Amino acid sequence: MGASLAESSVSSSASIDKPQQADLDRCVHCGLCLNACPTYRELGIEMDSPRGRIYQMVQIASGAPITDSYREHIDLCLACRGCESACPSGVQYGRLVEAARAEIEAETPRGWLARTVRNFVFRKLLPSPALLTAAGAGLYIYQATGLQKLVRALGLLRLMGPFGEREALAPAAQIPFFFRQIGKTFPAEGEKRYRVALMAGCIANVSFARLNEATVRVLQKNGCEVVIPAGQTCCGALHVHAGIRDEARKLARRNIDAVLDGGFDAIITNAAGCGSTLKEYDELLEHDPQYADRAVKFKSLMKDVTEFLAAIDLNRNMAPVNATVTYQDSCHLAHGQKIRKAPRQLLTAIPGLKFREMPLSDICCGSAGIYNVLHTDLSMQILEKKMANVELAKPEIIATANPGCMIQLEVGVRRWGKGERVMHVVELLDEAYSAASR
Ligand code: SF4
Ligand code: SF4
């Protein structure tokens, strides 16, 4: 499929990018979702509960104006979709909140600076390997040369106000970046059973380069020829969460064109947050006559790496990993993709590994894309509770299935932990396979 299709665009009309009445009508206001909602659990305010937010969306749909108060309550939602799992009426809250944010985005005038920063981050930086490489190199120099220690020691962060407070939330830049692997093919180990494509992410190429490499190795060990398709780009998840659906649609078209016709048995991601959006390209492009069918096909091939590995005949040639491990459900895996068993099945397949559940493992850790940067105080309150639950399981390792959760849990370990390691499920498998090969 040529670039001309990728360039085609269906204008995001106001009628589709807002909460749809049929979706709103599903809510019977029973309140059974309230206890599953991290913001309601923290704040105890009805307007910051799923039911309260839906009630406010209904008011807007009935003609009420979008106010600052509405913006704030919708903005404070983590979009974790815990309420979706709890709802007996099948309310698709994720769809609702994403549409509400798109409607807010379209109707919110922003000042020049906010508009410029927002446009740069979402429309230039995230889709551009060159700009992400430059930003990653800057971050690496800051973190690795002692500059970060100096800035912290001199107390300069305090002078930078809110920006300084958020500096500790930045993930480590990992050189060499994974961008150098894009376009390459990695052969299966042993008999080739599958040909798969790996979506490498955007920021993950810089900050989770080693996780991406581990993912390739684990797939190779399981008989996969792994292609990192050229032309792939950011999945658009952060755009969808921020209500910037026109740019998300452009990215979706680019990814579909880069990957769909490669003859793959599966398209794989190791990031649950990206996976949720990649699996919803059909919704994003449902009104695009050129891409609607291709998006449905793309979705049918899209798999989280844990989902894929748990469904195949797993290579059991692993050395023991003698550690106690608990698992934090990534919201977009458990609630967004309804995948809970697969990561646990993989963890318990590792010999020597002692698996111990923590209470409330499927309540959000407060990461939620860039929520921890935008709403740091509430995010940290939620994280502190999470770490108290982690502590009850007394693990040596906290496993999860999403890079964003890993960043947040690492902050949690630094602030409230007992020195636990934070690892992706795939990294534990990689450790077990690598030790068996030595
Ligand atoms: S979202 Fe579901 S659980 Fe929550 S109030 Fe509405 S119907 Fe009840
Ligand atoms: S998505 Fe999460 S934070 Fe938002 S209303 Fe639902 S449970 Fe609450």
Coordinates of C-alpha atoms and ligand atoms in Angstrom, one line a residue:
M1 CA 0.0 0.0 0.0
G2 CA 1.6 3.3 -1.1
A3 CA 2.2 6.5 0.7
S4 CA -0.8 8.1 -1.0
L5 CA -3.1 6.1 1.1
A6 CA -1.2 6.9 4.2
E7 CA -1.6 10.6 3.4
S8 CA -5.3 10.3 2.9
S9 CA -7.3 11.7 5.6
V10 CA -10.9 11.7 6.8
S11 CA -11.5 14.9 8.7
S12 CA -12.2 14.2 12.4
S13 CA -15.8 15.4 12.5
A14 CA -17.3 16.9 15.7
S15 CA -20.1 14.3 15.4
I16 CA -17.8 11.3 15.8
D17 CA -15.3 12.7 18.2
K18 CA -17.6 13.1 21.2
P19 CA -19.3 10.6 23.6
Q20 CA -22.0 8.8 21.7
Q21 CA -25.5 8.7 23.1
A22 CA -25.8 5.0 22.8
D23 CA -22.6 4.5 24.9
L24 CA -23.8 7.0 27.5
D25 CA -27.2 5.3 27.7
R26 CA -25.7 2.0 28.8
C27 CA -24.9 3.5 32.3
V28 CA -27.7 2.8 34.8
H29 CA -25.9 4.8 37.5
C30 CA -25.8 1.8 39.8
G31 CA -22.4 2.9 41.3
L32 CA -21.0 -0.7 41.3
C33 CA -17.8 0.8 39.6
L34 CA -17.0 3.3 42.3
N35 CA -14.8 1.1 44.4
A36 CA -12.8 0.1 41.4
C37 CA -11.9 3.7 40.6
P38 CA -8.6 5.0 42.0
T39 CA -9.5 8.6 41.8
Y40 CA -12.7 8.0 43.7
R41 CA -10.9 5.9 46.2
E42 CA -8.4 8.7 46.8
L43 CA -10.7 11.8 46.6
G44 CA -14.1 10.4 47.6
I45 CA -15.8 12.9 45.2
E46 CA -18.7 11.6 43.1
M47 CA -17.6 13.9 40.2
D48 CA -14.3 12.1 40.2
S49 CA -15.9 8.7 40.0
P50 CA -16.9 6.9 36.7
R51 CA -20.6 7.3 37.4
G52 CA -20.0 11.0 38.1
R53 CA -17.9 11.5 35.0
I54 CA -20.5 9.8 32.9
Y55 CA -23.2 12.0 34.5
Q56 CA -21.2 15.1 33.5
M57 CA -20.8 13.7 29.9
V58 CA -24.6 13.3 29.7
Q59 CA -25.0 16.9 30.7
I60 CA -22.7 18.1 28.0
A61 CA -24.4 15.8 25.4
S62 CA -27.7 17.5 26.5
G63 CA -26.3 20.9 25.6
A64 CA -24.6 22.1 28.8
P65 CA -21.4 24.1 28.1
I66 CA -17.9 22.6 28.6
T67 CA -16.7 24.3 31.8
D68 CA -13.4 24.3 33.5
S69 CA -14.8 22.1 36.2
Y70 CA -15.8 19.5 33.6
R71 CA -12.4 19.7 32.0
E72 CA -10.7 19.1 35.4
H73 CA -12.8 16.1 36.3
I74 CA -12.3 14.4 32.9
D75 CA -8.6 15.4 33.0
L76 CA -8.2 13.8 36.5
C77 CA -9.4 10.4 35.2
L78 CA -6.5 8.0 34.7
A79 CA -8.3 6.3 31.8
C80 CA -7.3 3.1 33.5
R81 CA -10.7 1.4 32.7
G82 CA -10.9 -0.3 36.0
C83 CA -14.5 0.8 36.0
E84 CA -15.1 -1.1 32.7
S85 CA -14.1 -4.4 34.3
A86 CA -16.4 -3.6 37.3
C87 CA -19.4 -2.5 35.3
P88 CA -22.2 -5.1 35.0
S89 CA -23.9 -3.1 32.3
G90 CA -21.1 -3.3 29.8
V91 CA -20.4 0.5 29.8
Q92 CA -17.4 1.0 27.5
Y93 CA -15.9 3.8 29.7
G94 CA -12.6 3.9 27.7
R95 CA -14.4 4.9 24.6
L96 CA -16.4 7.5 26.5
V97 CA -13.5 9.2 28.2
E98 CA -11.4 9.2 25.0
A99 CA -14.3 10.8 23.1
A100 CA -14.9 13.3 25.9
R101 CA -11.3 14.4 25.7
A102 CA -11.4 14.8 22.0
E103 CA -14.5 17.0 22.4
I104 CA -12.8 19.0 25.1
E105 CA -9.6 19.3 22.9
A106 CA -11.7 20.7 20.0
E107 CA -13.4 23.2 22.2
T108 CA -10.5 24.4 24.4
P109 CA -8.7 27.5 23.3
R110 CA -5.1 27.4 24.3
G111 CA -2.4 30.1 24.6
W112 CA 0.4 30.3 22.1
L113 CA 3.0 28.6 24.3
A114 CA 0.7 25.7 25.4
R115 CA -0.3 25.2 21.7
T116 CA 3.2 25.3 20.5
V117 CA 4.5 22.8 23.2
R118 CA 1.5 20.5 22.6
N119 CA 1.9 20.5 18.9
F120 CA 5.7 19.9 19.1
V121 CA 5.4 17.0 21.5
F122 CA 2.4 15.2 19.9
R123 CA 2.8 16.1 16.2
K124 CA 6.6 16.4 15.8
L125 CA 8.5 14.7 18.6
L126 CA 6.7 11.4 19.3
P127 CA 6.3 10.4 15.6
S128 CA 9.9 11.3 14.7
P129 CA 12.8 8.9 15.2
A130 CA 15.3 11.7 14.5
L131 CA 13.9 14.0 17.2
L132 CA 13.4 11.2 19.7
T133 CA 17.1 10.2 19.1
A134 CA 18.2 13.8 19.7
A135 CA 16.1 14.1 22.8
G136 CA 17.3 10.7 24.1
A137 CA 20.9 11.7 23.5
G138 CA 20.4 14.8 25.5
L139 CA 18.7 12.8 28.3
Y140 CA 21.6 10.3 28.3
I141 CA 24.2 13.0 28.5
Y142 CA 22.3 14.6 31.5
Q143 CA 21.9 11.3 33.3
A144 CA 25.3 9.6 32.6
T145 CA 27.8 12.4 32.8
G146 CA 27.2 13.4 36.4
L147 CA 25.3 16.5 35.3
Q148 CA 22.1 15.1 36.9
K149 CA 23.9 14.4 40.2
L150 CA 25.4 17.9 40.2
V151 CA 22.0 19.6 39.4
R152 CA 20.4 17.6 42.2
A153 CA 23.3 18.3 44.7
L154 CA 23.2 22.0 44.0
G155 CA 19.4 22.0 44.6
L156 CA 18.8 23.5 41.2
L157 CA 15.7 21.4 40.7
R158 CA 13.9 23.3 43.5
L159 CA 14.4 26.5 41.6
M160 CA 12.8 25.0 38.5
G161 CA 9.4 24.6 40.2
P162 CA 7.0 22.0 38.9
F163 CA 9.5 20.9 36.2
G164 CA 12.2 20.2 38.8
E165 CA 9.8 18.1 40.8
R166 CA 9.0 15.9 37.8
E167 CA 12.7 15.3 36.8
A168 CA 12.8 12.2 39.0
L169 CA 10.0 10.7 36.9
A170 CA 12.0 10.6 33.7
P171 CA 13.0 7.1 32.6
A172 CA 16.7 6.3 32.0
A173 CA 17.9 6.7 28.4
Q174 CA 19.5 3.4 27.3
I175 CA 22.2 3.4 24.7
P176 CA 22.4 2.1 22.1
F177 CA 18.8 3.0 21.2
F178 CA 16.6 0.4 19.6
F179 CA 16.0 2.6 16.5
R180 CA 19.1 1.0 15.0
Q181 CA 17.2 -2.3 14.8
I182 CA 14.3 -1.0 12.8
G183 CA 14.1 -2.5 9.4
K184 CA 16.0 -5.7 10.5
T185 CA 14.9 -9.3 10.6
F186 CA 16.0 -11.7 13.4
P187 CA 15.9 -15.4 12.5
A188 CA 14.0 -18.0 14.6
E189 CA 16.1 -20.2 16.8
G190 CA 15.6 -23.8 15.7
E191 CA 12.6 -24.6 13.6
K192 CA 10.8 -21.5 12.3
R193 CA 7.2 -21.7 13.5
Y194 CA 6.0 -18.2 13.1
R195 CA 6.8 -14.9 11.3
V196 CA 6.0 -12.0 13.6
A197 CA 6.3 -8.2 13.5
L198 CA 7.4 -6.3 16.6
M199 CA 6.0 -2.8 17.2
A200 CA 9.0 -1.1 18.8
G201 CA 7.1 1.9 20.2
C202 CA 8.3 5.5 20.2
I203 CA 9.9 6.5 23.6
A204 CA 10.6 2.8 24.2
N205 CA 13.3 2.9 21.5
V206 CA 15.2 5.2 23.8
S207 CA 14.2 4.2 27.3
F208 CA 13.3 0.5 26.9
A209 CA 15.8 -0.5 24.3
R210 CA 17.0 -3.5 26.4
L211 CA 13.4 -4.6 26.9
N212 CA 12.8 -4.6 23.2
E213 CA 16.0 -6.6 22.6
A214 CA 14.8 -9.1 25.3
T215 CA 11.5 -9.4 23.6
V216 CA 13.2 -10.2 20.3
R217 CA 15.3 -12.9 22.0
V218 CA 12.4 -14.5 23.7
L219 CA 10.4 -14.6 20.5
Q220 CA 13.4 -16.1 18.7
K221 CA 13.7 -18.8 21.4
N222 CA 10.1 -19.6 20.7
G223 CA 10.6 -20.3 17.0
C224 CA 9.7 -16.8 15.7
E225 CA 11.3 -15.0 12.9
V226 CA 11.1 -11.5 14.2
V227 CA 10.8 -8.5 11.8
I228 CA 11.0 -4.9 13.1
P229 CA 9.2 -3.3 10.2
A230 CA 10.6 -0.1 8.7
G231 CA 8.2 2.7 8.5
Q232 CA 6.5 2.0 11.8
T233 CA 5.9 4.9 14.1
C234 CA 4.4 5.8 17.5
C235 CA 1.1 4.0 18.0
G236 CA -0.8 7.1 18.9
A237 CA -1.9 6.0 22.4
L238 CA -0.8 9.2 24.1
H239 CA -2.6 11.1 21.4
V240 CA -5.8 9.2 21.9
H241 CA -5.6 9.7 25.7
A242 CA -5.0 13.5 25.1
G243 CA -7.9 13.8 22.7
I244 CA -5.7 14.4 19.7
R245 CA -7.5 11.9 17.5
D246 CA -6.6 13.4 14.1
E247 CA -2.9 12.8 14.7
A248 CA -3.6 9.4 16.2
R249 CA -5.4 8.5 12.9
K250 CA -2.5 9.6 10.8
L251 CA -0.1 7.4 12.9
A252 CA -2.6 4.5 12.7
R253 CA -2.6 4.7 8.9
R254 CA 1.2 4.8 8.8
N255 CA 1.5 1.8 11.0
I256 CA -1.1 -0.2 9.1
D257 CA 0.8 0.6 5.8
A258 CA 4.1 -0.3 7.3
V259 CA 3.1 -3.7 8.8
L260 CA -0.1 -5.1 7.5
D261 CA 1.1 -6.5 4.2
G262 CA 4.2 -8.2 5.5
G263 CA 2.8 -11.7 5.7
F264 CA 2.9 -11.9 9.5
D265 CA 1.2 -14.5 11.7
A266 CA 1.0 -11.9 14.5
I267 CA 1.9 -8.3 15.2
I268 CA 3.4 -8.0 18.6
T269 CA 3.9 -5.3 21.3
N270 CA 5.4 -5.6 24.7
A271 CA 3.6 -2.4 25.9
A272 CA 0.1 -3.0 27.2
G273 CA -0.8 0.7 26.8
C274 CA 0.2 0.7 23.1
G275 CA -1.5 -2.6 22.6
S276 CA -4.8 -1.3 23.7
T277 CA -4.7 1.5 21.1
L278 CA -3.2 -0.7 18.4
K279 CA -6.1 -3.1 19.0
E280 CA -8.6 -0.3 18.7
Y281 CA -7.4 1.0 15.3
D282 CA -10.7 -0.4 13.9
E283 CA -12.6 2.1 16.2
L284 CA -10.3 4.9 15.4
L285 CA -10.6 4.4 11.6
E286 CA -14.2 3.1 11.4
H287 CA -15.3 6.1 9.4
D288 CA -12.4 6.0 7.0
P289 CA -13.5 4.2 3.8
Q290 CA -9.9 3.5 2.7
Y291 CA -8.7 2.1 6.0
A292 CA -11.7 0.7 7.9
D293 CA -11.2 -2.9 6.6
R294 CA -7.4 -2.8 6.9
A295 CA -7.7 -1.6 10.5
V296 CA -10.0 -4.6 11.3
K297 CA -7.4 -6.9 9.8
F298 CA -4.6 -5.2 11.6
K299 CA -6.5 -5.6 14.9
S300 CA -7.1 -9.4 14.2
L301 CA -3.3 -9.9 14.1
M302 CA -2.4 -7.6 17.0
K303 CA -1.2 -9.4 20.1
D304 CA 0.4 -8.5 23.4
V305 CA 3.6 -10.5 23.8
T306 CA 2.3 -12.3 26.9
E307 CA -0.9 -13.2 25.1
F308 CA 1.0 -14.5 22.1
L309 CA 3.5 -16.6 24.2
A310 CA 0.8 -18.0 26.4
A311 CA -1.2 -19.2 23.4
I312 CA 1.7 -21.1 21.7
D313 CA 3.6 -24.2 22.7
L314 CA 6.1 -22.4 25.0
N315 CA 9.7 -23.3 24.9
R316 CA 10.3 -24.8 28.4
N317 CA 14.1 -24.9 28.2
M318 CA 14.6 -22.4 31.0
A319 CA 17.1 -22.3 33.9
P320 CA 15.6 -21.6 37.3
V321 CA 15.0 -18.0 38.4
N322 CA 15.0 -18.4 42.2
A323 CA 13.1 -15.3 43.3
T324 CA 9.7 -14.4 44.8
V325 CA 7.7 -12.4 42.2
T326 CA 4.5 -10.5 42.4
Y327 CA 2.6 -9.2 39.4
Q328 CA 1.1 -5.7 38.9
D329 CA -1.7 -5.9 36.3
S330 CA -1.1 -3.2 33.7
C331 CA -4.5 -1.5 33.4
H332 CA -4.5 -1.6 29.6
L333 CA -3.8 -5.3 29.6
A334 CA -6.2 -6.3 32.4
H335 CA -9.1 -3.9 31.8
G336 CA -8.4 -2.7 28.2
Q337 CA -7.5 -6.0 26.6
K338 CA -9.0 -8.4 29.3
I339 CA -5.7 -10.3 29.6
R340 CA -5.0 -11.4 33.1
K341 CA -4.1 -15.1 32.9
A342 CA -1.4 -15.0 30.2
P343 CA 1.3 -13.1 32.2
R344 CA 0.7 -15.2 35.3
Q345 CA 0.8 -18.4 33.2
L346 CA 4.2 -17.3 31.8
L347 CA 5.6 -16.3 35.2
T348 CA 4.5 -19.6 36.8
A349 CA 6.1 -21.5 33.9
I350 CA 9.5 -20.3 34.9
P351 CA 11.2 -22.9 37.1
G352 CA 12.3 -21.9 40.6
L353 CA 10.1 -18.7 40.5
K354 CA 7.8 -18.3 43.5
F355 CA 4.7 -16.4 42.5
R356 CA 2.8 -14.5 45.1
E357 CA -0.3 -12.3 44.4
M358 CA -0.6 -8.9 46.0
P359 CA -3.9 -7.5 47.0
L360 CA -5.7 -5.2 44.5
S361 CA -3.1 -6.0 41.8
D362 CA -5.5 -4.7 39.1
I363 CA -5.9 -1.2 40.6
C364 CA -3.9 1.3 38.6
C365 CA -0.4 2.3 39.9
G366 CA -0.9 5.9 38.9
S367 CA 1.3 5.8 35.8
A368 CA -1.4 6.1 33.1
G369 CA 0.6 7.5 30.2
I370 CA 1.8 10.9 31.2
Y371 CA -0.7 11.2 34.1
N372 CA 2.2 11.0 36.6
V373 CA 3.8 14.0 35.0
L374 CA 0.6 16.0 34.7
H375 CA -1.0 15.1 38.1
T376 CA 2.1 14.2 40.1
D377 CA 0.6 14.6 43.6
L378 CA -2.5 12.4 43.0
S379 CA -0.4 9.9 41.0
M380 CA 2.0 9.6 43.9
Q381 CA -0.8 9.2 46.4
I382 CA -2.1 6.3 44.3
L383 CA 1.4 4.8 44.0
E384 CA 2.0 4.9 47.7
K385 CA -1.1 2.8 48.3
K386 CA 0.1 0.4 45.5
M387 CA 3.5 0.0 47.2
A388 CA 1.8 -0.8 50.5
N389 CA 0.0 -3.7 48.7
V390 CA 3.3 -4.7 47.1
E391 CA 4.8 -4.9 50.5
L392 CA 2.2 -7.4 51.7
A393 CA 3.4 -9.9 49.1
K394 CA 7.0 -9.4 50.1
P395 CA 8.4 -9.9 46.6
E396 CA 12.0 -9.6 45.4
I397 CA 10.7 -8.7 42.0
I398 CA 7.6 -6.8 40.8
A399 CA 6.7 -8.0 37.4
T400 CA 4.4 -6.1 35.0
A401 CA 3.7 -5.9 31.3
N402 CA 3.9 -2.2 30.4
P403 CA 6.9 0.1 30.2
G404 CA 4.9 3.0 31.7
C405 CA 4.0 0.9 34.8
M406 CA 7.7 0.0 35.1
I407 CA 8.8 3.6 35.3
Q408 CA 6.1 4.3 37.9
L409 CA 6.9 1.3 40.0
E410 CA 10.6 2.1 39.9
V411 CA 9.7 5.5 41.4
G412 CA 7.6 3.6 44.0
V413 CA 10.5 1.4 44.9
R414 CA 12.8 4.4 45.3
R415 CA 10.3 6.2 47.6
W416 CA 8.6 3.4 49.5
G417 CA 10.1 0.1 48.5
K418 CA 12.5 -2.4 49.9
G419 CA 14.9 -2.6 47.0
E420 CA 12.6 -4.8 44.8
R421 CA 13.6 -5.1 41.1
V422 CA 11.0 -4.0 38.6
M423 CA 10.9 -6.2 35.5
H424 CA 8.7 -6.9 32.5
V425 CA 7.4 -10.5 32.3
V426 CA 9.4 -10.9 29.1
E427 CA 12.6 -9.9 30.9
L428 CA 12.1 -12.7 33.4
L429 CA 11.6 -15.2 30.6
D430 CA 14.7 -13.8 28.9
E431 CA 16.7 -14.3 32.0
A432 CA 15.5 -17.9 32.3
Y433 CA 16.3 -18.7 28.6
S434 CA 19.7 -16.9 28.7
A435 CA 20.8 -18.8 31.8
A436 CA 19.8 -22.1 30.2
S437 CA 21.9 -21.3 27.2
R438 CA 25.1 -20.6 29.2
Ligands
SF4_1 S1 -20.5 2.7 34.7 FE1 -21.5 0.7 35.0 S2 -21.1 0.2 37.1 FE2 -20.7 2.4 36.9 S3 -22.6 3.4 37.4 FE3 -22.7 3.1 35.2 S4 -23.7 1.2 34.9 FE4 -23.1 1.2 37.1
SF4_2 S1 -10.9 5.0 34.0 FE1 -10.0 4.6 36.0 S2 -9.8 6.7 37.0 FE2 -11.2 6.9 35.2 S3 -13.2 6.7 36.0 FE3 -12.6 4.6 35.3 S4 -11.7 3.7 37.1 FE4 -11.8 5.9 37.5

